Amino acid sequence: MAIYSINNYEKLKDIYLHDSELQNILVNYSKKEIEINLITATNQDTNTREIKLYFNEVRNLHVPMLEPWGSGFYINSIDLEVEDEYIKTTITLNSGDEIRCVSETIETDYSY
């Protein structure tokens, strides 16, 4: 399990998630935790695999389902930045929806 904070969040960019399929988003409101489950895309070097992203001490979550570009649930891009000592994660889907989560840390079960 890898843990990312504002000190090392940029290392999350090393995980290739483009075209990964968004399976679900689980919210534990009382614990301020979000779990996002993905299935990675297949490429010439790797097979598909399940990846979980755990967002801890969440202070904001925005999940639109407007699909301005058409239907879809695949990751187009993930952007990370620091906002008021928290990590702001923006996941843009191929539908055009932007899922935004602001959290203290992010954990992943992904290993290289």
PDB file of N, CA and C in Angstrom, residues 22 25 36 61-64 89-93 97-101:
ATOM      1  N   LEU A  22     -13.744   3.381 -14.915  1.00  0.00           N
ATOM      2  CA  LEU A  22     -14.261   3.706 -13.591  1.00  0.00           C
ATOM      3  C   LEU A  22     -15.365   2.710 -13.254  1.00  0.00           C
ATOM      4  N   ILE A  25     -17.634   4.427  -7.170  1.00  0.00           N
ATOM      5  CA  ILE A  25     -17.139   5.363  -6.165  1.00  0.00           C
ATOM      6  C   ILE A  25     -17.925   5.083  -4.894  1.00  0.00           C
ATOM      7  N   ILE A  36     -12.304   4.749  -4.823  1.00  0.00           N
ATOM      8  CA  ILE A  36     -12.590   4.696  -6.255  1.00  0.00           C
ATOM      9  C   ILE A  36     -11.969   3.424  -6.808  1.00  0.00           C
ATOM     10  N   LEU A  61     -16.100  16.545  -2.325  1.00  0.00           N
ATOM     11  CA  LEU A  61     -16.246  15.584  -3.415  1.00  0.00           C
ATOM     12  C   LEU A  61     -17.311  16.113  -4.366  1.00  0.00           C
ATOM     13  N   HIS A  62     -16.979  16.127  -5.661  1.00  0.00           N
ATOM     14  CA  HIS A  62     -17.908  16.594  -6.687  1.00  0.00           C
ATOM     15  C   HIS A  62     -17.953  15.526  -7.773  1.00  0.00           C
ATOM     16  N   VAL A  63     -19.149  14.963  -8.002  1.00  0.00           N
ATOM     17  CA  VAL A  63     -19.301  13.879  -8.974  1.00  0.00           C
ATOM     18  C   VAL A  63     -20.468  14.191  -9.911  1.00  0.00           C
ATOM     19  N   PRO A  64     -20.210  14.953 -10.975  1.00  0.00           N
ATOM     20  CA  PRO A  64     -21.292  15.227 -11.936  1.00  0.00           C
ATOM     21  C   PRO A  64     -21.510  14.025 -12.853  1.00  0.00           C
ATOM     22  N   THR A  89      -7.654  16.403  -6.464  1.00  0.00           N
ATOM     23  CA  THR A  89      -7.566  15.456  -7.577  1.00  0.00           C
ATOM     24  C   THR A  89      -8.736  15.703  -8.513  1.00  0.00           C
ATOM     25  N   THR A  90      -8.443  15.884  -9.793  1.00  0.00           N
ATOM     26  CA  THR A  90      -9.487  16.045 -10.803  1.00  0.00           C
ATOM     27  C   THR A  90      -9.356  14.915 -11.812  1.00  0.00           C
ATOM     28  N   ILE A  91     -10.377  14.102 -11.899  1.00  0.00           N
ATOM     29  CA  ILE A  91     -10.413  12.984 -12.850  1.00  0.00           C
ATOM     30  C   ILE A  91     -11.382  13.367 -13.961  1.00  0.00           C
ATOM     31  N   THR A  92     -10.865  13.526 -15.171  1.00  0.00           N
ATOM     32  CA  THR A  92     -11.711  13.849 -16.315  1.00  0.00           C
ATOM     33  C   THR A  92     -12.019  12.559 -17.067  1.00  0.00           C
ATOM     34  N   LEU A  93     -13.290  12.305 -17.264  1.00  0.00           N
ATOM     35  CA  LEU A  93     -13.728  11.102 -17.983  1.00  0.00           C
ATOM     36  C   LEU A  93     -13.924  11.416 -19.456  1.00  0.00           C
ATOM     37  N   ASP A  97     -17.247  14.657 -17.991  1.00  0.00           N
ATOM     38  CA  ASP A  97     -17.472  14.921 -16.566  1.00  0.00           C
ATOM     39  C   ASP A  97     -16.141  14.996 -15.841  1.00  0.00           C
ATOM     40  N   GLU A  98     -16.048  15.889 -14.858  1.00  0.00           N
ATOM     41  CA  GLU A  98     -14.844  16.038 -14.044  1.00  0.00           C
ATOM     42  C   GLU A  98     -15.182  15.719 -12.595  1.00  0.00           C
ATOM     43  N   ILE A  99     -14.641  14.621 -12.115  1.00  0.00           N
ATOM     44  CA  ILE A  99     -14.801  14.228 -10.718  1.00  0.00           C
ATOM     45  C   ILE A  99     -13.689  14.910  -9.945  1.00  0.00           C
ATOM     46  N   ARG A 100     -14.058  15.646  -8.892  1.00  0.00           N
ATOM     47  CA  ARG A 100     -13.059  16.352  -8.088  1.00  0.00           C
ATOM     48  C   ARG A 100     -13.155  15.897  -6.645  1.00  0.00           C
ATOM     49  N   CYS A 101     -11.993  15.600  -6.065  1.00  0.00           N
ATOM     50  CA  CYS A 101     -11.922  15.182  -4.678  1.00  0.00           C
ATOM     51  C   CYS A 101     -10.769  15.924  -4.010  1.00  0.00           C
TER      52      CYS A 101
END
